[in-house]
PDB file of C-alpha atoms in Angstrom:
ATOM      1  CA  UNK A   1     -10.934 109.902-142.809  1.00  0.00           C
ATOM      2  CA  UNK A   2     -13.508 109.738-139.471  1.00  0.00           C
ATOM      3  CA  UNK A   3     -17.182 110.006-139.230  1.00  0.00           C
ATOM      4  CA  UNK A   4     -19.049 112.990-139.972  1.00  0.00           C
ATOM      5  CA  UNK A   5     -20.600 114.842-136.784  1.00  0.00           C
ATOM      6  CA  UNK A   6     -23.730 115.533-136.764  1.00  0.00           C
ATOM      7  CA  UNK A   7     -25.090 119.034-135.878  1.00  0.00           C
ATOM      8  CA  UNK A   8     -28.903 120.125-135.462  1.00  0.00           C
ATOM      9  CA  UNK A   9     -29.279 122.823-138.152  1.00  0.00           C
ATOM     10  CA  UNK A  10     -26.646 122.447-140.272  1.00  0.00           C
ATOM     11  CA  UNK A  11     -25.629 119.791-143.225  1.00  0.00           C
ATOM     12  CA  UNK A  12     -22.115 118.270-143.370  1.00  0.00           C
ATOM     13  CA  UNK A  13     -20.562 119.737-147.000  1.00  0.00           C
ATOM     14  CA  UNK A  14     -17.006 119.683-146.857  1.00  0.00           C
ATOM     15  CA  UNK A  15     -14.020 117.736-144.663  1.00  0.00           C
ATOM     16  CA  UNK A  16     -10.738 118.661-145.318  1.00  0.00           C
ATOM     17  CA  UNK A  17      -7.469 117.681-143.669  1.00  0.00           C
ATOM     18  CA  UNK A  18      -8.726 119.368-140.137  1.00  0.00           C
ATOM     19  CA  UNK A  19     -11.293 121.279-140.630  1.00  0.00           C
ATOM     20  CA  UNK A  20     -15.406 120.185-141.844  1.00  0.00           C
ATOM     21  CA  UNK A  21     -17.484 122.935-143.053  1.00  0.00           C
ATOM     22  CA  UNK A  22     -21.490 122.549-142.892  1.00  0.00           C
ATOM     23  CA  UNK A  23     -24.081 124.698-144.524  1.00  0.00           C
ATOM     24  CA  UNK A  24     -27.748 125.978-142.210  1.00  0.00           C
ATOM     25  CA  UNK A  25     -30.307 123.267-143.035  1.00  0.00           C
ATOM     26  CA  UNK A  26     -32.654 126.682-142.901  1.00  0.00           C
ATOM     27  CA  UNK A  27     -31.936 130.518-144.121  1.00  0.00           C
ATOM     28  CA  UNK A  28     -29.632 131.792-141.406  1.00  0.00           C
ATOM     29  CA  UNK A  29     -30.332 135.264-139.388  1.00  0.00           C
ATOM     30  CA  UNK A  30     -26.472 135.965-141.074  1.00  0.00           C
ATOM     31  CA  UNK A  31     -27.015 135.594-144.773  1.00  0.00           C
ATOM     32  CA  UNK A  32     -25.166 132.973-146.467  1.00  0.00           C
ATOM     33  CA  UNK A  33     -22.968 131.822-143.896  1.00  0.00           C
ATOM     34  CA  UNK A  34     -21.188 128.135-143.401  1.00  0.00           C
ATOM     35  CA  UNK A  35     -20.261 126.914-139.780  1.00  0.00           C
ATOM     36  CA  UNK A  36     -15.919 125.994-140.208  1.00  0.00           C
ATOM     37  CA  UNK A  37     -15.252 123.034-137.447  1.00  0.00           C
ATOM     38  CA  UNK A  38     -11.516 122.613-136.234  1.00  0.00           C
ATOM     39  CA  UNK A  39     -11.038 119.000-135.539  1.00  0.00           C
ATOM     40  CA  UNK A  40      -8.834 117.477-133.407  1.00  0.00           C
ATOM     41  CA  UNK A  41      -7.500 115.660-136.163  1.00  0.00           C
ATOM     42  CA  UNK A  42      -3.384 116.180-137.389  1.00  0.00           C
ATOM     43  CA  UNK A  43      -2.160 115.750-141.090  1.00  0.00           C
ATOM     44  CA  UNK A  44       1.664 114.903-141.505  1.00  0.00           C
ATOM     45  CA  UNK A  45       3.202 114.172-145.284  1.00  0.00           C
ATOM     46  CA  UNK A  46      -0.116 114.325-147.215  1.00  0.00           C
ATOM     47  CA  UNK A  47      -1.551 111.728-144.808  1.00  0.00           C
ATOM     48  CA  UNK A  48      -4.598 112.670-142.130  1.00  0.00           C
ATOM     49  CA  UNK A  49      -3.113 110.591-138.999  1.00  0.00           C
ATOM     50  CA  UNK A  50      -5.190 107.894-137.228  1.00  0.00           C
ATOM     51  CA  UNK A  51      -4.637 109.612-133.542  1.00  0.00           C
ATOM     52  CA  UNK A  52      -6.077 112.939-132.438  1.00  0.00           C
ATOM     53  CA  UNK A  53      -4.298 115.514-130.394  1.00  0.00           C
ATOM     54  CA  UNK A  54      -7.093 116.743-127.920  1.00  0.00           C
ATOM     55  CA  UNK A  55      -7.760 120.150-127.796  1.00  0.00           C
ATOM     56  CA  UNK A  56      -5.798 120.740-130.955  1.00  0.00           C
ATOM     57  CA  UNK A  57      -9.477 122.246-132.502  1.00  0.00           C
ATOM     58  CA  UNK A  58      -9.927 124.755-130.093  1.00  0.00           C
ATOM     59  CA  UNK A  59      -6.525 125.573-129.600  1.00  0.00           C
ATOM     60  CA  UNK A  60      -6.760 126.419-133.451  1.00  0.00           C
ATOM     61  CA  UNK A  61      -9.598 128.390-133.551  1.00  0.00           C
ATOM     62  CA  UNK A  62      -9.150 130.682-130.536  1.00  0.00           C
ATOM     63  CA  UNK A  63      -5.402 131.781-131.559  1.00  0.00           C
ATOM     64  CA  UNK A  64      -7.267 132.180-135.573  1.00  0.00           C
ATOM     65  CA  UNK A  65     -10.305 134.663-133.672  1.00  0.00           C
ATOM     66  CA  UNK A  66      -7.327 136.739-131.758  1.00  0.00           C
ATOM     67  CA  UNK A  67      -5.155 137.112-135.129  1.00  0.00           C
ATOM     68  CA  UNK A  68      -8.372 138.274-136.405  1.00  0.00           C
ATOM     69  CA  UNK A  69      -8.783 141.027-134.235  1.00  0.00           C
ATOM     70  CA  UNK A  70      -5.016 141.826-134.089  1.00  0.00           C
ATOM     71  CA  UNK A  71      -5.423 142.374-138.166  1.00  0.00           C
ATOM     72  CA  UNK A  72      -8.583 143.916-138.679  1.00  0.00           C
ATOM     73  CA  UNK A  73      -7.015 147.491-139.572  1.00  0.00           C
ATOM     74  CA  UNK A  74      -5.328 145.651-142.763  1.00  0.00           C
ATOM     75  CA  UNK A  75      -7.694 143.016-144.364  1.00  0.00           C
ATOM     76  CA  UNK A  76     -11.778 142.287-142.899  1.00  0.00           C
ATOM     77  CA  UNK A  77     -12.025 138.405-141.921  1.00  0.00           C
ATOM     78  CA  UNK A  78     -14.537 136.026-142.670  1.00  0.00           C
ATOM     79  CA  UNK A  79     -15.984 135.634-139.265  1.00  0.00           C
ATOM     80  CA  UNK A  80     -19.654 136.910-138.694  1.00  0.00           C
ATOM     81  CA  UNK A  81     -20.883 137.295-134.984  1.00  0.00           C
ATOM     82  CA  UNK A  82     -22.945 134.735-134.771  1.00  0.00           C
ATOM     83  CA  UNK A  83     -23.349 131.774-131.569  1.00  0.00           C
ATOM     84  CA  UNK A  84     -21.915 128.495-132.849  1.00  0.00           C
ATOM     85  CA  UNK A  85     -24.017 125.455-131.908  1.00  0.00           C
ATOM     86  CA  UNK A  86     -23.545 123.644-128.404  1.00  0.00           C
ATOM     87  CA  UNK A  87     -22.182 120.752-130.136  1.00  0.00           C
ATOM     88  CA  UNK A  88     -19.130 122.516-131.272  1.00  0.00           C
ATOM     89  CA  UNK A  89     -19.049 125.420-128.888  1.00  0.00           C
ATOM     90  CA  UNK A  90     -15.138 126.507-128.622  1.00  0.00           C
ATOM     91  CA  UNK A  91     -13.638 125.243-131.750  1.00  0.00           C
ATOM     92  CA  UNK A  92     -15.987 126.530-134.464  1.00  0.00           C
ATOM     93  CA  UNK A  93     -16.640 129.910-136.410  1.00  0.00           C
ATOM     94  CA  UNK A  94     -19.891 131.395-138.396  1.00  0.00           C
ATOM     95  CA  UNK A  95     -18.404 132.298-141.479  1.00  0.00           C
ATOM     96  CA  UNK A  96     -20.170 134.149-144.540  1.00  0.00           C
ATOM     97  CA  UNK A  97     -19.534 132.156-147.610  1.00  0.00           C
ATOM     98  CA  UNK A  98     -16.610 133.429-150.009  1.00  0.00           C
ATOM     99  CA  UNK A  99     -15.893 132.904-153.745  1.00  0.00           C
ATOM    100  CA  UNK A 100     -12.028 131.266-152.833  1.00  0.00           C
ATOM    101  CA  UNK A 101      -8.980 132.174-154.572  1.00  0.00           C
ATOM    102  CA  UNK A 102      -7.126 128.610-155.440  1.00  0.00           C
ATOM    103  CA  UNK A 103      -4.203 130.081-154.421  1.00  0.00           C
ATOM    104  CA  UNK A 104      -1.930 129.332-151.213  1.00  0.00           C
ATOM    105  CA  UNK A 105      -0.559 132.198-150.230  1.00  0.00           C
ATOM    106  CA  UNK A 106       3.027 131.733-148.248  1.00  0.00           C
ATOM    107  CA  UNK A 107       5.001 134.738-146.818  1.00  0.00           C
ATOM    108  CA  UNK A 108       8.436 133.976-145.763  1.00  0.00           C
ATOM    109  CA  UNK A 109      10.382 135.930-143.865  1.00  0.00           C
ATOM    110  CA  UNK A 110      13.185 133.435-142.946  1.00  0.00           C
ATOM    111  CA  UNK A 111      14.563 130.545-144.804  1.00  0.00           C
ATOM    112  CA  UNK A 112      13.982 126.690-143.850  1.00  0.00           C
ATOM    113  CA  UNK A 113      11.479 124.158-145.427  1.00  0.00           C
ATOM    114  CA  UNK A 114      10.881 123.538-148.736  1.00  0.00           C
ATOM    115  CA  UNK A 115      12.101 127.082-149.465  1.00  0.00           C
ATOM    116  CA  UNK A 116      15.832 126.161-148.547  1.00  0.00           C
ATOM    117  CA  UNK A 117      15.893 123.046-150.682  1.00  0.00           C
ATOM    118  CA  UNK A 118      14.923 125.387-153.816  1.00  0.00           C
ATOM    119  CA  UNK A 119      17.343 128.329-152.367  1.00  0.00           C
ATOM    120  CA  UNK A 120      19.796 125.510-152.931  1.00  0.00           C
ATOM    121  CA  UNK A 121      19.150 124.535-155.774  1.00  0.00           C
ATOM    122  CA  UNK A 122      18.241 127.404-157.891  1.00  0.00           C
ATOM    123  CA  UNK A 123      19.309 130.080-155.670  1.00  0.00           C
ATOM    124  CA  UNK A 124      16.109 131.324-155.731  1.00  0.00           C
ATOM    125  CA  UNK A 125      12.500 130.851-154.364  1.00  0.00           C
ATOM    126  CA  UNK A 126       9.295 130.728-156.376  1.00  0.00           C
ATOM    127  CA  UNK A 127      11.173 132.752-158.871  1.00  0.00           C
ATOM    128  CA  UNK A 128      12.584 135.311-156.445  1.00  0.00           C
ATOM    129  CA  UNK A 129      16.614 135.644-156.216  1.00  0.00           C
ATOM    130  CA  UNK A 130      17.933 135.722-152.847  1.00  0.00           C
ATOM    131  CA  UNK A 131      21.641 136.653-151.969  1.00  0.00           C
ATOM    132  CA  UNK A 132      24.344 133.888-152.115  1.00  0.00           C
ATOM    133  CA  UNK A 133      25.228 132.520-148.572  1.00  0.00           C
ATOM    134  CA  UNK A 134      21.952 132.397-146.910  1.00  0.00           C
ATOM    135  CA  UNK A 135      21.556 129.218-144.818  1.00  0.00           C
ATOM    136  CA  UNK A 136      18.996 127.215-142.745  1.00  0.00           C
ATOM    137  CA  UNK A 137      17.117 129.793-140.682  1.00  0.00           C
ATOM    138  CA  UNK A 138      18.530 133.121-142.098  1.00  0.00           C
ATOM    139  CA  UNK A 139      16.483 135.921-142.085  1.00  0.00           C
ATOM    140  CA  UNK A 140      15.662 137.009-145.815  1.00  0.00           C
ATOM    141  CA  UNK A 141      16.569 140.597-146.536  1.00  0.00           C
ATOM    142  CA  UNK A 142      12.813 141.699-146.950  1.00  0.00           C
ATOM    143  CA  UNK A 143       9.990 139.353-146.814  1.00  0.00           C
ATOM    144  CA  UNK A 144       8.859 137.369-149.887  1.00  0.00           C
ATOM    145  CA  UNK A 145       5.679 136.060-151.318  1.00  0.00           C
ATOM    146  CA  UNK A 146       5.823 132.679-152.528  1.00  0.00           C
ATOM    147  CA  UNK A 147       2.781 131.672-153.621  1.00  0.00           C
ATOM    148  CA  UNK A 148       1.658 127.689-154.099  1.00  0.00           C
ATOM    149  CA  UNK A 149      -1.348 126.011-155.950  1.00  0.00           C
ATOM    150  CA  UNK A 150      -3.741 123.969-153.664  1.00  0.00           C
ATOM    151  CA  UNK A 151      -3.951 120.880-153.720  1.00  0.00           C
ATOM    152  CA  UNK A 152      -7.023 118.337-152.604  1.00  0.00           C
ATOM    153  CA  UNK A 153      -6.668 115.880-149.488  1.00  0.00           C
ATOM    154  CA  UNK A 154      -4.076 113.261-149.948  1.00  0.00           C
ATOM    155  CA  UNK A 155      -2.160 115.403-152.827  1.00  0.00           C
ATOM    156  CA  UNK A 156       1.263 118.040-152.438  1.00  0.00           C
ATOM    157  CA  UNK A 157       0.621 121.669-153.085  1.00  0.00           C
ATOM    158  CA  UNK A 158       2.902 122.989-155.864  1.00  0.00           C
ATOM    159  CA  UNK A 159       4.961 125.909-155.074  1.00  0.00           C
ATOM    160  CA  UNK A 160       4.426 128.873-158.546  1.00  0.00           C
ATOM    161  CA  UNK A 161       5.762 132.020-159.342  1.00  0.00           C
ATOM    162  CA  UNK A 162       3.733 135.498-159.011  1.00  0.00           C
ATOM    163  CA  UNK A 163       3.505 135.350-162.722  1.00  0.00           C
ATOM    164  CA  UNK A 164       1.947 131.952-162.073  1.00  0.00           C
ATOM    165  CA  UNK A 165      -0.851 133.281-160.155  1.00  0.00           C
ATOM    166  CA  UNK A 166      -1.202 136.218-162.658  1.00  0.00           C
ATOM    167  CA  UNK A 167      -2.303 133.657-164.658  1.00  0.00           C
ATOM    168  CA  UNK A 168      -4.472 131.768-162.938  1.00  0.00           C
ATOM    169  CA  UNK A 169      -6.272 134.540-161.451  1.00  0.00           C
ATOM    170  CA  UNK A 170      -5.522 137.793-163.468  1.00  0.00           C
ATOM    171  CA  UNK A 171      -2.486 139.812-162.541  1.00  0.00           C
ATOM    172  CA  UNK A 172      -5.030 142.691-160.632  1.00  0.00           C
ATOM    173  CA  UNK A 173      -5.751 139.819-158.024  1.00  0.00           C
ATOM    174  CA  UNK A 174      -2.758 138.456-157.960  1.00  0.00           C
ATOM    175  CA  UNK A 175      -0.890 141.536-157.369  1.00  0.00           C
ATOM    176  CA  UNK A 176      -3.678 142.582-154.574  1.00  0.00           C
ATOM    177  CA  UNK A 177      -3.093 139.050-152.787  1.00  0.00           C
ATOM    178  CA  UNK A 178       1.192 139.410-152.565  1.00  0.00           C
ATOM    179  CA  UNK A 179       0.385 142.749-151.173  1.00  0.00           C
ATOM    180  CA  UNK A 180      -2.125 141.531-148.626  1.00  0.00           C
ATOM    181  CA  UNK A 181       0.124 138.737-147.599  1.00  0.00           C
ATOM    182  CA  UNK A 182       3.037 140.627-146.867  1.00  0.00           C
ATOM    183  CA  UNK A 183       1.358 143.733-144.998  1.00  0.00           C
ATOM    184  CA  UNK A 184      -0.558 140.896-143.032  1.00  0.00           C
ATOM    185  CA  UNK A 185       2.857 138.737-142.042  1.00  0.00           C
ATOM    186  CA  UNK A 186       4.685 142.083-141.107  1.00  0.00           C
ATOM    187  CA  UNK A 187       2.185 142.892-138.817  1.00  0.00           C
ATOM    188  CA  UNK A 188       2.477 139.411-137.469  1.00  0.00           C
ATOM    189  CA  UNK A 189       6.189 139.266-137.406  1.00  0.00           C
ATOM    190  CA  UNK A 190       6.110 142.178-135.386  1.00  0.00           C
ATOM    191  CA  UNK A 191       3.243 141.197-133.136  1.00  0.00           C
ATOM    192  CA  UNK A 192       4.923 137.834-132.628  1.00  0.00           C
ATOM    193  CA  UNK A 193       8.495 139.023-132.052  1.00  0.00           C
ATOM    194  CA  UNK A 194       7.610 141.265-128.939  1.00  0.00           C
ATOM    195  CA  UNK A 195       6.190 137.934-127.844  1.00  0.00           C
ATOM    196  CA  UNK A 196       9.213 135.877-127.937  1.00  0.00           C
ATOM    197  CA  UNK A 197       8.336 134.286-131.410  1.00  0.00           C
ATOM    198  CA  UNK A 198      10.138 134.578-134.502  1.00  0.00           C
ATOM    199  CA  UNK A 199       7.309 133.993-137.182  1.00  0.00           C
ATOM    200  CA  UNK A 200       9.293 132.375-139.856  1.00  0.00           C
ATOM    201  CA  UNK A 201       6.660 131.715-142.718  1.00  0.00           C
ATOM    202  CA  UNK A 202       3.032 131.242-143.117  1.00  0.00           C
ATOM    203  CA  UNK A 203       0.426 130.875-145.282  1.00  0.00           C
ATOM    204  CA  UNK A 204      -2.940 132.173-145.901  1.00  0.00           C
ATOM    205  CA  UNK A 205      -6.153 131.997-147.985  1.00  0.00           C
ATOM    206  CA  UNK A 206      -8.312 134.798-149.406  1.00  0.00           C
ATOM    207  CA  UNK A 207     -11.404 135.090-150.641  1.00  0.00           C
ATOM    208  CA  UNK A 208     -13.915 137.770-152.410  1.00  0.00           C
ATOM    209  CA  UNK A 209     -17.347 138.284-151.036  1.00  0.00           C
ATOM    210  CA  UNK A 210     -20.732 139.162-152.459  1.00  0.00           C
ATOM    211  CA  UNK A 211     -19.546 143.024-153.036  1.00  0.00           C
ATOM    212  CA  UNK A 212     -16.213 141.986-154.354  1.00  0.00           C
ATOM    213  CA  UNK A 213     -14.209 142.550-151.243  1.00  0.00           C
ATOM    214  CA  UNK A 214     -11.076 140.498-150.802  1.00  0.00           C
ATOM    215  CA  UNK A 215     -11.361 138.642-147.400  1.00  0.00           C
ATOM    216  CA  UNK A 216      -9.049 137.196-145.357  1.00  0.00           C
ATOM    217  CA  UNK A 217     -10.353 133.759-144.488  1.00  0.00           C
ATOM    218  CA  UNK A 218      -9.866 129.859-142.713  1.00  0.00           C
ATOM    219  CA  UNK A 219      -7.692 129.632-140.132  1.00  0.00           C
ATOM    220  CA  UNK A 220      -4.780 131.948-140.062  1.00  0.00           C
ATOM    221  CA  UNK A 221      -0.968 132.153-138.244  1.00  0.00           C
ATOM    222  CA  UNK A 222      -1.523 128.664-136.119  1.00  0.00           C
ATOM    223  CA  UNK A 223       1.145 126.161-135.341  1.00  0.00           C
ATOM    224  CA  UNK A 224      -0.632 123.981-138.298  1.00  0.00           C
ATOM    225  CA  UNK A 225      -0.250 127.294-140.850  1.00  0.00           C
ATOM    226  CA  UNK A 226       3.057 128.951-139.378  1.00  0.00           C
ATOM    227  CA  UNK A 227       6.563 127.718-138.593  1.00  0.00           C
ATOM    228  CA  UNK A 228       6.671 129.891-135.151  1.00  0.00           C
ATOM    229  CA  UNK A 229      10.333 129.442-133.598  1.00  0.00           C
ATOM    230  CA  UNK A 230      10.832 130.518-129.930  1.00  0.00           C
ATOM    231  CA  UNK A 231      12.765 134.190-130.615  1.00  0.00           C
ATOM    232  CA  UNK A 232      15.813 133.155-127.503  1.00  0.00           C
ATOM    233  CA  UNK A 233      16.920 129.931-129.073  1.00  0.00           C
ATOM    234  CA  UNK A 234      17.010 131.483-133.175  1.00  0.00           C
ATOM    235  CA  UNK A 235      20.214 130.858-134.723  1.00  0.00           C
ATOM    236  CA  UNK A 236      20.903 130.493-138.266  1.00  0.00           C
ATOM    237  CA  UNK A 237      23.003 127.320-139.692  1.00  0.00           C
ATOM    238  CA  UNK A 238      20.338 124.628-138.627  1.00  0.00           C
ATOM    239  CA  UNK A 239      16.979 123.386-138.084  1.00  0.00           C
ATOM    240  CA  UNK A 240      15.396 125.733-135.319  1.00  0.00           C
ATOM    241  CA  UNK A 241      12.878 124.076-132.470  1.00  0.00           C
ATOM    242  CA  UNK A 242       9.529 125.257-133.391  1.00  0.00           C
ATOM    243  CA  UNK A 243       5.485 125.199-132.018  1.00  0.00           C
ATOM    244  CA  UNK A 244       4.048 123.022-134.275  1.00  0.00           C
ATOM    245  CA  UNK A 245       4.022 119.478-135.182  1.00  0.00           C
ATOM    246  CA  UNK A 246       7.957 118.423-135.760  1.00  0.00           C
ATOM    247  CA  UNK A 247       7.634 115.843-133.034  1.00  0.00           C
ATOM    248  CA  UNK A 248       4.470 114.392-135.317  1.00  0.00           C
ATOM    249  CA  UNK A 249       7.125 114.364-138.137  1.00  0.00           C
ATOM    250  CA  UNK A 250      10.271 113.023-136.110  1.00  0.00           C
ATOM    251  CA  UNK A 251       8.497 110.102-135.047  1.00  0.00           C
ATOM    252  CA  UNK A 252       6.946 109.231-138.746  1.00  0.00           C
ATOM    253  CA  UNK A 253      10.069 109.069-140.074  1.00  0.00           C
ATOM    254  CA  UNK A 254      11.957 107.397-136.937  1.00  0.00           C
ATOM    255  CA  UNK A 255      12.763 103.736-136.648  1.00  0.00           C
ATOM    256  CA  UNK A 256      10.543 103.006-134.007  1.00  0.00           C
ATOM    257  CA  UNK A 257       7.461 104.166-136.463  1.00  0.00           C
ATOM    258  CA  UNK A 258       8.245 101.642-138.683  1.00  0.00           C
ATOM    259  CA  UNK A 259       6.606 103.423-141.636  1.00  0.00           C
ATOM    260  CA  UNK A 260       7.527 104.091-145.205  1.00  0.00           C
ATOM    261  CA  UNK A 261       6.300 107.950-146.113  1.00  0.00           C
ATOM    262  CA  UNK A 262       7.132 107.246-149.689  1.00  0.00           C
ATOM    263  CA  UNK A 263       5.232 103.985-149.617  1.00  0.00           C
ATOM    264  CA  UNK A 264       1.080 103.851-150.109  1.00  0.00           C
ATOM    265  CA  UNK A 265       0.615 102.254-146.374  1.00  0.00           C
ATOM    266  CA  UNK A 266      -1.269 104.951-144.227  1.00  0.00           C
ATOM    267  CA  UNK A 267       1.013 106.192-140.760  1.00  0.00           C
ATOM    268  CA  UNK A 268       0.230 104.178-137.795  1.00  0.00           C
ATOM    269  CA  UNK A 269      -1.439 105.205-134.570  1.00  0.00           C
ATOM    270  CA  UNK A 270       0.872 107.636-132.656  1.00  0.00           C
ATOM    271  CA  UNK A 271       2.594 107.202-129.034  1.00  0.00           C
ATOM    272  CA  UNK A 272       1.247 108.580-126.073  1.00  0.00           C
ATOM    273  CA  UNK A 273       4.148 110.451-125.621  1.00  0.00           C
ATOM    274  CA  UNK A 274       4.321 112.193-128.966  1.00  0.00           C
ATOM    275  CA  UNK A 275       0.623 113.278-128.847  1.00  0.00           C
ATOM    276  CA  UNK A 276       1.704 114.659-125.414  1.00  0.00           C
ATOM    277  CA  UNK A 277       4.492 116.482-126.643  1.00  0.00           C
ATOM    278  CA  UNK A 278       2.648 117.881-129.344  1.00  0.00           C
ATOM    279  CA  UNK A 279      -0.335 119.306-127.604  1.00  0.00           C
ATOM    280  CA  UNK A 280       2.411 120.915-125.250  1.00  0.00           C
ATOM    281  CA  UNK A 281       3.705 123.036-128.040  1.00  0.00           C
ATOM    282  CA  UNK A 282       0.594 124.166-129.375  1.00  0.00           C
ATOM    283  CA  UNK A 283      -0.902 125.182-125.984  1.00  0.00           C
ATOM    284  CA  UNK A 284       2.905 127.054-125.394  1.00  0.00           C
ATOM    285  CA  UNK A 285       2.534 128.981-128.551  1.00  0.00           C
ATOM    286  CA  UNK A 286      -1.251 130.244-127.246  1.00  0.00           C
ATOM    287  CA  UNK A 287       0.082 131.220-124.280  1.00  0.00           C
ATOM    288  CA  UNK A 288       3.139 133.068-125.316  1.00  0.00           C
ATOM    289  CA  UNK A 289       1.047 135.083-128.187  1.00  0.00           C
ATOM    290  CA  UNK A 290      -2.260 135.669-126.644  1.00  0.00           C
ATOM    291  CA  UNK A 291      -0.929 135.830-122.951  1.00  0.00           C
ATOM    292  CA  UNK A 292       2.680 136.403-123.222  1.00  0.00           C
TER     293      UNK A 292
END
């Protein structure tokens, strides 16, 4: 992992794949808050890559803040109105501290990725039975909640059932997370579709605030946490072009990289053209959603 950035008035407490968390060194005017900084790091296949994508952190932050504004009628979010330090301006948020649920809340409206693999093997995804005959890219009859357990950096998230989530956090909270996840996905899908983007699936994180309310946290509906497909080219039956890091994944698994994703050797540095193409996809997703 890269060296920790020093930020006056803030103490670093955690480094994730993309984000760094800081707490204030002195009492903050807005109470018990955290500074959430989005870096330009990019991860793939559970590795943080040695090459950054310039401007990626700013895109993720701006898009997340835009989505929070669209979603507040459904669920509150963890941001608070406060200036961020100049050292991380444009790629950081001041957020209230939450007691986070240990669950990745995934909504799927279309079949692809790990959901497609599980469907082919069992006819269901995370315990939810689906109709026969679906293919890569098929729209599901209704969106489904397909949660996963959170994994440490370098480990794999594991898809689980709603019953498994209920056993972990209680039935009432599990049902509430399922309802909120699908409600947020439904509105976001409608908004994105109007902008010419298909929101195939996405993952959310929720926490509980000091008053006991369930709050939407972390990043939301970015190319890092979602599959965005151009609506004009969506066609079930094959993999779809997407606004995400697919260029990175494709290069890492190609002979050109010389990397064995199943081994213990870290991935190599990305070539300039892969960096440029990936950066352009993130920017295009932002432009189509926010300005489109």
